[in-house]
Amino acid sequence: MNKLEEIGKLNKFKIKKSSKILKKHKIDPAFLFLLAGFAGLIMFYIWPFFVSMGYAFMDKTVNGSFVGLRNFIELFHNKPYLLGLKNTLIFIGISVPLGMFLSLMVAMLINRIKKYKELFVLVFLIPLVIPSGSMVFFWKALFMNQGYVNSILNTVGLKGINWLETSASLYVIAVIFIWKNLGYNMVLFMAGLHNIPKENYEAATVDGANEVKTFFYITLPGLVSMIVLVAIMSIVNSFKVFKEIYLITGKYPHESIYMLQHFMNNMFYSLNYQKLTTATSIMVLIITLLVQFLFWFERRHGE
């Protein structure tokens, strides 16, 4: 027997021994693969987050003293932070429900199409693959003071608006957010519509229910879980809109689109980690409360 055969037999023995250990202790091999990813999640995300959370209760980053809730109290007396918090909540309140409604309507319309359905789905998914930086010039050319939108308004006899330097900038960013996330939410809603049994619609038709009643009594109840998922994804993505705002308006946007991320970005550049981590903690708390409310809604109204 040569050395290569000995190595092969030794490897087979090790594999059999490992399999016996896994069977003996009833360890699913998939668990070992998930363990590596979970370890990376703890090491690079969860652990640094909790370490940075400690700065929210300290007066200094290095050799600091515990100050309790003083940083939180001072933060709620900070005008830029309160402005960012207010604008962020207003933006979520406008863009998330409107984006979900439009996504659902588009999903229902495409779901009725028999020909070229894949083509329409592809068209709405295009914004997902276009980098934000590539679209900056397009949005600027569209909404700048001498842009295409104002040219159209002037053509029909209306006065143009300085879209990016007035309170109208909030609606511009809402349009960009909806445009970018419409396709993704639409696909999720289409999956939810596909899971609703067709027998329910057939029974409603036999009973004489019109489209409005069918929508409220069959479609919406059947989409509760998907609505909650889309709402959570939309809320999380709404906190990422800072990238588009920064690329389009620069470091000093109009006060109506000064978001929490602007405040945290400024605190990072000024090395004020106490305010940065305090603001981050409150943002995480807000997202957690919103997500818990959505889960409660799903448990109460889901099937």
PDB file of C-alpha atoms in Angstrom:
ATOM      1  CA  MET A   1       0.000   0.000   0.000  1.00  0.00           C
ATOM      2  CA  ASN A   2       1.457   3.324  -1.051  1.00  0.00           C
ATOM      3  CA  LYS A   3       1.352   6.530   0.939  1.00  0.00           C
ATOM      4  CA  LEU A   4      -1.477   8.058  -1.160  1.00  0.00           C
ATOM      5  CA  GLU A   5      -3.832   5.157  -0.352  1.00  0.00           C
ATOM      6  CA  GLU A   6      -2.998   5.452   3.355  1.00  0.00           C
ATOM      7  CA  ILE A   7      -3.894   9.166   3.303  1.00  0.00           C
ATOM      8  CA  GLY A   8      -7.192   8.353   1.500  1.00  0.00           C
ATOM      9  CA  LYS A   9      -8.170   5.739   4.086  1.00  0.00           C
ATOM     10  CA  LEU A  10      -7.243   8.097   6.922  1.00  0.00           C
ATOM     11  CA  ASN A  11      -9.478  10.839   5.479  1.00  0.00           C
ATOM     12  CA  LYS A  12     -12.387   8.394   5.081  1.00  0.00           C
ATOM     13  CA  PHE A  13     -11.926   7.326   8.706  1.00  0.00           C
ATOM     14  CA  LYS A  14     -11.991  10.953   9.873  1.00  0.00           C
ATOM     15  CA  ILE A  15     -15.163  11.679   7.870  1.00  0.00           C
ATOM     16  CA  LYS A  16     -16.923   8.604   9.296  1.00  0.00           C
ATOM     17  CA  LYS A  17     -15.827   9.544  12.803  1.00  0.00           C
ATOM     18  CA  SER A  18     -17.120  13.134  12.379  1.00  0.00           C
ATOM     19  CA  SER A  19     -20.441  11.804  11.046  1.00  0.00           C
ATOM     20  CA  LYS A  20     -20.804   9.511  14.071  1.00  0.00           C
ATOM     21  CA  ILE A  21     -20.131  12.427  16.418  1.00  0.00           C
ATOM     22  CA  LEU A  22     -22.743  14.567  14.660  1.00  0.00           C
ATOM     23  CA  LYS A  23     -25.294  11.744  14.801  1.00  0.00           C
ATOM     24  CA  LYS A  24     -24.472  10.959  18.421  1.00  0.00           C
ATOM     25  CA  HIS A  25     -24.986  14.546  19.551  1.00  0.00           C
ATOM     26  CA  LYS A  26     -27.757  15.167  16.969  1.00  0.00           C
ATOM     27  CA  ILE A  27     -26.000  18.203  15.441  1.00  0.00           C
ATOM     28  CA  ASP A  28     -27.405  19.320  12.124  1.00  0.00           C
ATOM     29  CA  PRO A  29     -24.498  19.937   9.685  1.00  0.00           C
ATOM     30  CA  ALA A  30     -26.315  23.050   8.442  1.00  0.00           C
ATOM     31  CA  PHE A  31     -25.890  24.495  11.931  1.00  0.00           C
ATOM     32  CA  LEU A  32     -22.105  24.464  11.512  1.00  0.00           C
ATOM     33  CA  PHE A  33     -22.356  26.501   8.298  1.00  0.00           C
ATOM     34  CA  LEU A  34     -24.706  28.999   9.955  1.00  0.00           C
ATOM     35  CA  LEU A  35     -22.406  29.234  12.966  1.00  0.00           C
ATOM     36  CA  ALA A  36     -19.628  30.869  10.936  1.00  0.00           C
ATOM     37  CA  GLY A  37     -21.966  33.572   9.618  1.00  0.00           C
ATOM     38  CA  PHE A  38     -23.470  34.133  13.049  1.00  0.00           C
ATOM     39  CA  ALA A  39     -20.002  34.500  14.562  1.00  0.00           C
ATOM     40  CA  GLY A  40     -19.143  37.158  11.978  1.00  0.00           C
ATOM     41  CA  LEU A  41     -22.419  38.964  12.723  1.00  0.00           C
ATOM     42  CA  ILE A  42     -21.609  39.082  16.429  1.00  0.00           C
ATOM     43  CA  MET A  43     -17.974  40.071  15.914  1.00  0.00           C
ATOM     44  CA  PHE A  44     -18.429  42.833  13.343  1.00  0.00           C
ATOM     45  CA  TYR A  45     -21.949  44.171  14.065  1.00  0.00           C
ATOM     46  CA  ILE A  46     -23.555  43.245  17.382  1.00  0.00           C
ATOM     47  CA  TRP A  47     -20.497  43.491  19.644  1.00  0.00           C
ATOM     48  CA  PRO A  48     -19.246  46.846  18.206  1.00  0.00           C
ATOM     49  CA  PHE A  49     -22.791  48.212  18.498  1.00  0.00           C
ATOM     50  CA  PHE A  50     -23.049  47.429  22.205  1.00  0.00           C
ATOM     51  CA  VAL A  51     -19.531  48.729  22.822  1.00  0.00           C
ATOM     52  CA  SER A  52     -20.381  52.017  21.111  1.00  0.00           C
ATOM     53  CA  MET A  53     -23.629  52.195  23.088  1.00  0.00           C
ATOM     54  CA  GLY A  54     -21.510  52.657  26.189  1.00  0.00           C
ATOM     55  CA  TYR A  55     -20.324  56.044  24.877  1.00  0.00           C
ATOM     56  CA  ALA A  56     -23.907  57.336  25.142  1.00  0.00           C
ATOM     57  CA  PHE A  57     -23.596  57.166  28.928  1.00  0.00           C
ATOM     58  CA  MET A  58     -20.084  58.660  29.192  1.00  0.00           C
ATOM     59  CA  ASP A  59     -18.876  62.269  29.163  1.00  0.00           C
ATOM     60  CA  LYS A  60     -15.693  61.456  27.192  1.00  0.00           C
ATOM     61  CA  THR A  61     -14.605  58.744  24.807  1.00  0.00           C
ATOM     62  CA  VAL A  62     -11.302  58.099  26.596  1.00  0.00           C
ATOM     63  CA  ASN A  63     -11.182  57.849  30.392  1.00  0.00           C
ATOM     64  CA  GLY A  64     -14.738  59.125  30.581  1.00  0.00           C
ATOM     65  CA  SER A  65     -17.053  59.123  33.564  1.00  0.00           C
ATOM     66  CA  PHE A  66     -20.563  57.696  33.735  1.00  0.00           C
ATOM     67  CA  VAL A  67     -23.138  60.494  33.367  1.00  0.00           C
ATOM     68  CA  GLY A  68     -26.372  58.506  33.200  1.00  0.00           C
ATOM     69  CA  LEU A  69     -29.004  59.974  30.885  1.00  0.00           C
ATOM     70  CA  ARG A  70     -27.393  63.416  30.611  1.00  0.00           C
ATOM     71  CA  ASN A  71     -26.416  62.925  26.956  1.00  0.00           C
ATOM     72  CA  PHE A  72     -29.992  61.938  26.087  1.00  0.00           C
ATOM     73  CA  ILE A  73     -31.432  64.967  27.886  1.00  0.00           C
ATOM     74  CA  GLU A  74     -28.994  67.325  26.177  1.00  0.00           C
ATOM     75  CA  LEU A  75     -29.747  65.749  22.818  1.00  0.00           C
ATOM     76  CA  PHE A  76     -33.450  66.548  23.115  1.00  0.00           C
ATOM     77  CA  HIS A  77     -32.500  70.189  23.693  1.00  0.00           C
ATOM     78  CA  ASN A  78     -30.325  70.192  20.560  1.00  0.00           C
ATOM     79  CA  LYS A  79     -32.131  72.080  17.744  1.00  0.00           C
ATOM     80  CA  PRO A  80     -30.343  70.402  14.787  1.00  0.00           C
ATOM     81  CA  TYR A  81     -31.130  66.975  16.224  1.00  0.00           C
ATOM     82  CA  LEU A  82     -34.809  67.820  16.815  1.00  0.00           C
ATOM     83  CA  LEU A  83     -35.018  69.188  13.256  1.00  0.00           C
ATOM     84  CA  GLY A  84     -33.504  65.987  11.849  1.00  0.00           C
ATOM     85  CA  LEU A  85     -35.807  63.807  13.961  1.00  0.00           C
ATOM     86  CA  LYS A  86     -38.906  65.744  12.886  1.00  0.00           C
ATOM     87  CA  ASN A  87     -37.984  65.666   9.189  1.00  0.00           C
ATOM     88  CA  THR A  88     -37.157  61.957   9.316  1.00  0.00           C
ATOM     89  CA  LEU A  89     -40.513  61.082  10.877  1.00  0.00           C
ATOM     90  CA  ILE A  90     -42.363  63.315   8.385  1.00  0.00           C
ATOM     91  CA  PHE A  91     -40.494  61.706   5.496  1.00  0.00           C
ATOM     92  CA  ILE A  92     -41.354  58.203   6.743  1.00  0.00           C
ATOM     93  CA  GLY A  93     -44.982  59.211   7.249  1.00  0.00           C
ATOM     94  CA  ILE A  94     -45.251  60.483   3.657  1.00  0.00           C
ATOM     95  CA  SER A  95     -43.026  58.218   1.574  1.00  0.00           C
ATOM     96  CA  VAL A  96     -43.579  54.792   3.175  1.00  0.00           C
ATOM     97  CA  PRO A  97     -47.421  54.626   2.990  1.00  0.00           C
ATOM     98  CA  LEU A  98     -47.485  56.270  -0.454  1.00  0.00           C
ATOM     99  CA  GLY A  99     -44.764  53.967  -1.778  1.00  0.00           C
ATOM    100  CA  MET A 100     -46.536  50.879  -0.428  1.00  0.00           C
ATOM    101  CA  PHE A 101     -49.864  51.940  -1.927  1.00  0.00           C
ATOM    102  CA  LEU A 102     -48.374  52.594  -5.376  1.00  0.00           C
ATOM    103  CA  SER A 103     -46.399  49.328  -5.262  1.00  0.00           C
ATOM    104  CA  LEU A 104     -49.540  47.360  -4.439  1.00  0.00           C
ATOM    105  CA  MET A 105     -51.548  49.041  -7.202  1.00  0.00           C
ATOM    106  CA  VAL A 106     -48.813  48.356  -9.786  1.00  0.00           C
ATOM    107  CA  ALA A 107     -48.507  44.738  -8.582  1.00  0.00           C
ATOM    108  CA  MET A 108     -52.260  44.213  -8.962  1.00  0.00           C
ATOM    109  CA  LEU A 109     -52.260  45.750 -12.443  1.00  0.00           C
ATOM    110  CA  ILE A 110     -49.309  43.665 -13.642  1.00  0.00           C
ATOM    111  CA  ASN A 111     -50.877  40.574 -12.073  1.00  0.00           C
ATOM    112  CA  ARG A 112     -53.835  41.011 -14.446  1.00  0.00           C
ATOM    113  CA  ILE A 113     -51.660  41.262 -17.539  1.00  0.00           C
ATOM    114  CA  LYS A 114     -51.408  38.026 -19.508  1.00  0.00           C
ATOM    115  CA  LYS A 115     -48.866  39.050 -22.137  1.00  0.00           C
ATOM    116  CA  TYR A 116     -45.425  40.602 -21.588  1.00  0.00           C
ATOM    117  CA  LYS A 117     -45.785  40.444 -17.788  1.00  0.00           C
ATOM    118  CA  GLU A 118     -42.061  39.759 -17.370  1.00  0.00           C
ATOM    119  CA  LEU A 119     -41.223  42.835 -19.459  1.00  0.00           C
ATOM    120  CA  PHE A 120     -43.260  45.147 -17.217  1.00  0.00           C
ATOM    121  CA  VAL A 121     -41.700  43.607 -14.104  1.00  0.00           C
ATOM    122  CA  LEU A 122     -38.226  44.159 -15.578  1.00  0.00           C
ATOM    123  CA  VAL A 123     -38.990  47.822 -16.333  1.00  0.00           C
ATOM    124  CA  PHE A 124     -39.947  48.509 -12.713  1.00  0.00           C
ATOM    125  CA  LEU A 125     -36.886  46.630 -11.425  1.00  0.00           C
ATOM    126  CA  ILE A 126     -34.416  48.734 -13.435  1.00  0.00           C
ATOM    127  CA  PRO A 127     -34.053  51.430 -10.691  1.00  0.00           C
ATOM    128  CA  LEU A 128     -32.696  48.755  -8.342  1.00  0.00           C
ATOM    129  CA  VAL A 129     -29.650  48.114 -10.510  1.00  0.00           C
ATOM    130  CA  ILE A 130     -28.854  51.750 -11.354  1.00  0.00           C
ATOM    131  CA  PRO A 131     -26.289  53.222  -8.902  1.00  0.00           C
ATOM    132  CA  SER A 132     -27.467  56.317  -7.069  1.00  0.00           C
ATOM    133  CA  GLY A 133     -24.427  58.271  -8.206  1.00  0.00           C
ATOM    134  CA  SER A 134     -25.323  57.678 -11.863  1.00  0.00           C
ATOM    135  CA  MET A 135     -28.768  59.217 -11.373  1.00  0.00           C
ATOM    136  CA  VAL A 136     -27.601  62.422  -9.631  1.00  0.00           C
ATOM    137  CA  PHE A 137     -27.226  64.408 -12.870  1.00  0.00           C
ATOM    138  CA  PHE A 138     -30.631  63.215 -14.068  1.00  0.00           C
ATOM    139  CA  TRP A 139     -32.448  64.310 -10.900  1.00  0.00           C
ATOM    140  CA  LYS A 140     -30.583  67.619 -10.812  1.00  0.00           C
ATOM    141  CA  ALA A 141     -31.403  68.305 -14.453  1.00  0.00           C
ATOM    142  CA  LEU A 142     -35.023  67.432 -13.735  1.00  0.00           C
ATOM    143  CA  PHE A 143     -35.587  69.509 -10.596  1.00  0.00           C
ATOM    144  CA  MET A 144     -33.027  72.325 -10.731  1.00  0.00           C
ATOM    145  CA  ASN A 145     -34.259  75.912 -11.016  1.00  0.00           C
ATOM    146  CA  GLN A 146     -33.887  75.889 -14.807  1.00  0.00           C
ATOM    147  CA  GLY A 147     -34.650  72.186 -15.109  1.00  0.00           C
ATOM    148  CA  TYR A 148     -37.084  70.211 -17.216  1.00  0.00           C
ATOM    149  CA  VAL A 149     -39.922  70.238 -14.671  1.00  0.00           C
ATOM    150  CA  ASN A 150     -39.919  74.043 -14.450  1.00  0.00           C
ATOM    151  CA  SER A 151     -39.696  74.258 -18.241  1.00  0.00           C
ATOM    152  CA  ILE A 152     -42.868  72.191 -18.522  1.00  0.00           C
ATOM    153  CA  LEU A 153     -44.593  74.338 -15.889  1.00  0.00           C
ATOM    154  CA  ASN A 154     -43.605  77.519 -17.729  1.00  0.00           C
ATOM    155  CA  THR A 155     -44.899  76.050 -20.983  1.00  0.00           C
ATOM    156  CA  VAL A 156     -48.385  75.554 -19.510  1.00  0.00           C
ATOM    157  CA  GLY A 157     -48.353  79.019 -17.941  1.00  0.00           C
ATOM    158  CA  LEU A 158     -47.385  78.089 -14.375  1.00  0.00           C
ATOM    159  CA  LYS A 159     -44.560  79.594 -12.349  1.00  0.00           C
ATOM    160  CA  GLY A 160     -41.563  77.371 -11.722  1.00  0.00           C
ATOM    161  CA  ILE A 161     -40.462  76.272  -8.256  1.00  0.00           C
ATOM    162  CA  ASN A 162     -36.977  76.150  -6.828  1.00  0.00           C
ATOM    163  CA  TRP A 163     -37.434  72.473  -6.016  1.00  0.00           C
ATOM    164  CA  LEU A 164     -34.099  71.752  -4.333  1.00  0.00           C
ATOM    165  CA  GLU A 165     -33.809  74.878  -2.190  1.00  0.00           C
ATOM    166  CA  THR A 166     -37.323  75.200  -0.774  1.00  0.00           C
ATOM    167  CA  SER A 167     -39.636  73.018   1.302  1.00  0.00           C
ATOM    168  CA  ALA A 168     -40.610  71.306  -1.971  1.00  0.00           C
ATOM    169  CA  SER A 169     -37.303  69.411  -1.743  1.00  0.00           C
ATOM    170  CA  LEU A 170     -38.955  67.016   0.731  1.00  0.00           C
ATOM    171  CA  TYR A 171     -41.374  65.890  -1.983  1.00  0.00           C
ATOM    172  CA  VAL A 172     -38.553  65.570  -4.502  1.00  0.00           C
ATOM    173  CA  ILE A 173     -36.707  63.184  -2.191  1.00  0.00           C
ATOM    174  CA  ALA A 174     -39.962  61.289  -1.565  1.00  0.00           C
ATOM    175  CA  VAL A 175     -40.389  60.850  -5.331  1.00  0.00           C
ATOM    176  CA  ILE A 176     -36.815  59.559  -5.661  1.00  0.00           C
ATOM    177  CA  PHE A 177     -37.308  57.157  -2.747  1.00  0.00           C
ATOM    178  CA  ILE A 178     -40.550  55.768  -4.192  1.00  0.00           C
ATOM    179  CA  TRP A 179     -39.041  55.500  -7.681  1.00  0.00           C
ATOM    180  CA  LYS A 180     -36.094  53.511  -6.363  1.00  0.00           C
ATOM    181  CA  ASN A 181     -38.047  51.098  -4.118  1.00  0.00           C
ATOM    182  CA  LEU A 182     -41.234  50.668  -6.153  1.00  0.00           C
ATOM    183  CA  GLY A 183     -39.999  47.655  -8.119  1.00  0.00           C
ATOM    184  CA  TYR A 184     -38.717  45.755  -5.083  1.00  0.00           C
ATOM    185  CA  ASN A 185     -41.945  46.261  -3.134  1.00  0.00           C
ATOM    186  CA  MET A 186     -43.962  45.399  -6.236  1.00  0.00           C
ATOM    187  CA  VAL A 187     -42.267  41.995  -6.544  1.00  0.00           C
ATOM    188  CA  LEU A 188     -42.994  41.234  -2.881  1.00  0.00           C
ATOM    189  CA  PHE A 189     -46.654  42.152  -3.328  1.00  0.00           C
ATOM    190  CA  MET A 190     -46.872  40.038  -6.472  1.00  0.00           C
ATOM    191  CA  ALA A 191     -45.585  37.064  -4.492  1.00  0.00           C
ATOM    192  CA  GLY A 192     -48.222  37.728  -1.835  1.00  0.00           C
ATOM    193  CA  LEU A 193     -50.997  37.982  -4.449  1.00  0.00           C
ATOM    194  CA  HIS A 194     -49.864  34.698  -5.957  1.00  0.00           C
ATOM    195  CA  ASN A 195     -50.300  32.964  -2.576  1.00  0.00           C
ATOM    196  CA  ILE A 196     -53.958  34.008  -2.201  1.00  0.00           C
ATOM    197  CA  PRO A 197     -56.141  31.041  -3.265  1.00  0.00           C
ATOM    198  CA  LYS A 198     -58.046  31.700  -6.485  1.00  0.00           C
ATOM    199  CA  GLU A 199     -61.036  29.886  -5.003  1.00  0.00           C
ATOM    200  CA  ASN A 200     -61.593  32.856  -2.696  1.00  0.00           C
ATOM    201  CA  TYR A 201     -62.013  35.207  -5.653  1.00  0.00           C
ATOM    202  CA  GLU A 202     -64.253  32.712  -7.456  1.00  0.00           C
ATOM    203  CA  ALA A 203     -66.473  32.403  -4.389  1.00  0.00           C
ATOM    204  CA  ALA A 204     -66.671  36.194  -4.078  1.00  0.00           C
ATOM    205  CA  THR A 205     -67.697  36.474  -7.741  1.00  0.00           C
ATOM    206  CA  VAL A 206     -70.432  33.878  -7.260  1.00  0.00           C
ATOM    207  CA  ASP A 207     -71.710  35.798  -4.227  1.00  0.00           C
ATOM    208  CA  GLY A 208     -71.900  38.965  -6.332  1.00  0.00           C
ATOM    209  CA  ALA A 209     -69.095  40.913  -4.609  1.00  0.00           C
ATOM    210  CA  ASN A 210     -67.706  43.816  -6.630  1.00  0.00           C
ATOM    211  CA  GLU A 211     -64.006  44.624  -7.010  1.00  0.00           C
ATOM    212  CA  VAL A 212     -63.935  47.048  -4.061  1.00  0.00           C
ATOM    213  CA  LYS A 213     -65.386  44.486  -1.639  1.00  0.00           C
ATOM    214  CA  THR A 214     -63.122  41.787  -3.046  1.00  0.00           C
ATOM    215  CA  PHE A 215     -60.105  44.018  -2.438  1.00  0.00           C
ATOM    216  CA  PHE A 216     -61.005  44.832   1.181  1.00  0.00           C
ATOM    217  CA  TYR A 217     -62.311  41.405   2.219  1.00  0.00           C
ATOM    218  CA  ILE A 218     -60.018  39.037   0.298  1.00  0.00           C
ATOM    219  CA  THR A 219     -56.929  40.777  -1.089  1.00  0.00           C
ATOM    220  CA  LEU A 220     -55.955  42.917   1.906  1.00  0.00           C
ATOM    221  CA  PRO A 221     -56.511  40.197   4.571  1.00  0.00           C
ATOM    222  CA  GLY A 222     -54.514  37.776   2.434  1.00  0.00           C
ATOM    223  CA  LEU A 223     -51.643  40.271   2.172  1.00  0.00           C
ATOM    224  CA  VAL A 224     -51.298  41.185   5.868  1.00  0.00           C
ATOM    225  CA  SER A 225     -48.007  39.317   6.338  1.00  0.00           C
ATOM    226  CA  MET A 226     -46.584  40.732   3.102  1.00  0.00           C
ATOM    227  CA  ILE A 227     -47.761  44.254   3.980  1.00  0.00           C
ATOM    228  CA  VAL A 228     -45.897  44.013   7.286  1.00  0.00           C
ATOM    229  CA  LEU A 229     -42.742  42.782   5.533  1.00  0.00           C
ATOM    230  CA  VAL A 230     -42.892  45.563   2.926  1.00  0.00           C
ATOM    231  CA  ALA A 231     -43.518  48.155   5.644  1.00  0.00           C
ATOM    232  CA  ILE A 232     -40.466  46.992   7.625  1.00  0.00           C
ATOM    233  CA  MET A 233     -38.241  46.999   4.531  1.00  0.00           C
ATOM    234  CA  SER A 234     -39.541  50.433   3.503  1.00  0.00           C
ATOM    235  CA  ILE A 235     -38.908  51.919   6.954  1.00  0.00           C
ATOM    236  CA  VAL A 236     -35.367  50.542   7.007  1.00  0.00           C
ATOM    237  CA  ASN A 237     -34.707  51.824   3.470  1.00  0.00           C
ATOM    238  CA  SER A 238     -36.118  55.253   4.343  1.00  0.00           C
ATOM    239  CA  PHE A 239     -33.215  55.734   6.751  1.00  0.00           C
ATOM    240  CA  LYS A 240     -30.842  55.168   3.800  1.00  0.00           C
ATOM    241  CA  VAL A 241     -32.199  58.086   1.772  1.00  0.00           C
ATOM    242  CA  PHE A 242     -29.362  60.239   3.153  1.00  0.00           C
ATOM    243  CA  LYS A 243     -27.147  59.023   0.313  1.00  0.00           C
ATOM    244  CA  GLU A 244     -29.439  60.478  -2.373  1.00  0.00           C
ATOM    245  CA  ILE A 245     -29.925  63.718  -0.420  1.00  0.00           C
ATOM    246  CA  TYR A 246     -26.176  64.155   0.055  1.00  0.00           C
ATOM    247  CA  LEU A 247     -25.374  63.470  -3.608  1.00  0.00           C
ATOM    248  CA  ILE A 248     -28.034  65.848  -4.912  1.00  0.00           C
ATOM    249  CA  THR A 249     -27.914  68.725  -2.402  1.00  0.00           C
ATOM    250  CA  GLY A 250     -24.421  68.420  -0.886  1.00  0.00           C
ATOM    251  CA  LYS A 251     -23.429  69.035   2.746  1.00  0.00           C
ATOM    252  CA  TYR A 252     -25.923  71.830   3.345  1.00  0.00           C
ATOM    253  CA  PRO A 253     -29.406  70.807   2.181  1.00  0.00           C
ATOM    254  CA  HIS A 254     -32.588  72.772   2.743  1.00  0.00           C
ATOM    255  CA  GLU A 255     -33.786  72.453   6.347  1.00  0.00           C
ATOM    256  CA  SER A 256     -36.855  70.449   5.242  1.00  0.00           C
ATOM    257  CA  ILE A 257     -34.608  67.533   4.205  1.00  0.00           C
ATOM    258  CA  TYR A 258     -32.096  67.771   7.050  1.00  0.00           C
ATOM    259  CA  MET A 259     -32.372  64.172   8.335  1.00  0.00           C
ATOM    260  CA  LEU A 260     -31.062  62.293  11.347  1.00  0.00           C
ATOM    261  CA  GLN A 261     -28.253  60.936   9.188  1.00  0.00           C
ATOM    262  CA  HIS A 262     -27.077  64.496   8.507  1.00  0.00           C
ATOM    263  CA  PHE A 263     -26.831  65.143  12.230  1.00  0.00           C
ATOM    264  CA  MET A 264     -24.983  61.876  12.881  1.00  0.00           C
ATOM    265  CA  ASN A 265     -22.673  62.480   9.932  1.00  0.00           C
ATOM    266  CA  ASN A 266     -21.769  65.917  11.325  1.00  0.00           C
ATOM    267  CA  MET A 267     -21.158  64.441  14.782  1.00  0.00           C
ATOM    268  CA  PHE A 268     -18.873  61.837  13.230  1.00  0.00           C
ATOM    269  CA  TYR A 269     -16.792  64.474  11.434  1.00  0.00           C
ATOM    270  CA  SER A 270     -16.527  66.552  14.623  1.00  0.00           C
ATOM    271  CA  LEU A 271     -15.535  63.400  16.595  1.00  0.00           C
ATOM    272  CA  ASN A 272     -18.433  63.930  19.016  1.00  0.00           C
ATOM    273  CA  TYR A 273     -19.012  60.240  19.644  1.00  0.00           C
ATOM    274  CA  GLN A 274     -21.226  60.873  22.671  1.00  0.00           C
ATOM    275  CA  LYS A 275     -23.905  62.639  20.640  1.00  0.00           C
ATOM    276  CA  LEU A 276     -23.374  60.272  17.719  1.00  0.00           C
ATOM    277  CA  THR A 277     -23.975  57.115  19.753  1.00  0.00           C
ATOM    278  CA  THR A 278     -26.830  58.718  21.688  1.00  0.00           C
ATOM    279  CA  ALA A 279     -28.589  59.654  18.439  1.00  0.00           C
ATOM    280  CA  THR A 280     -27.926  56.162  17.067  1.00  0.00           C
ATOM    281  CA  SER A 281     -29.424  54.570  20.175  1.00  0.00           C
ATOM    282  CA  ILE A 282     -32.612  56.611  19.825  1.00  0.00           C
ATOM    283  CA  MET A 283     -32.853  55.780  16.123  1.00  0.00           C
ATOM    284  CA  VAL A 284     -32.509  52.055  16.874  1.00  0.00           C
ATOM    285  CA  LEU A 285     -35.189  52.407  19.551  1.00  0.00           C
ATOM    286  CA  ILE A 286     -37.560  54.119  17.093  1.00  0.00           C
ATOM    287  CA  ILE A 287     -37.049  51.412  14.460  1.00  0.00           C
ATOM    288  CA  THR A 288     -37.522  48.672  17.078  1.00  0.00           C
ATOM    289  CA  LEU A 289     -40.791  50.185  18.313  1.00  0.00           C
ATOM    290  CA  LEU A 290     -42.116  50.560  14.763  1.00  0.00           C
ATOM    291  CA  VAL A 291     -41.190  46.967  13.905  1.00  0.00           C
ATOM    292  CA  GLN A 292     -42.774  45.640  17.117  1.00  0.00           C
ATOM    293  CA  PHE A 293     -45.960  47.562  16.345  1.00  0.00           C
ATOM    294  CA  LEU A 294     -46.053  46.013  12.858  1.00  0.00           C
ATOM    295  CA  PHE A 295     -45.563  42.520  14.308  1.00  0.00           C
ATOM    296  CA  TRP A 296     -48.410  43.187  16.742  1.00  0.00           C
ATOM    297  CA  PHE A 297     -50.571  44.318  13.827  1.00  0.00           C
ATOM    298  CA  GLU A 298     -49.730  41.127  11.929  1.00  0.00           C
ATOM    299  CA  ARG A 299     -50.601  38.893  14.894  1.00  0.00           C
ATOM    300  CA  ARG A 300     -53.902  40.673  15.384  1.00  0.00           C
ATOM    301  CA  HIS A 301     -55.053  40.961  11.778  1.00  0.00           C
ATOM    302  CA  GLY A 302     -53.180  38.139  10.054  1.00  0.00           C
ATOM    303  CA  GLU A 303     -54.760  34.912   9.009  1.00  0.00           C
TER     304      GLU A 303
END
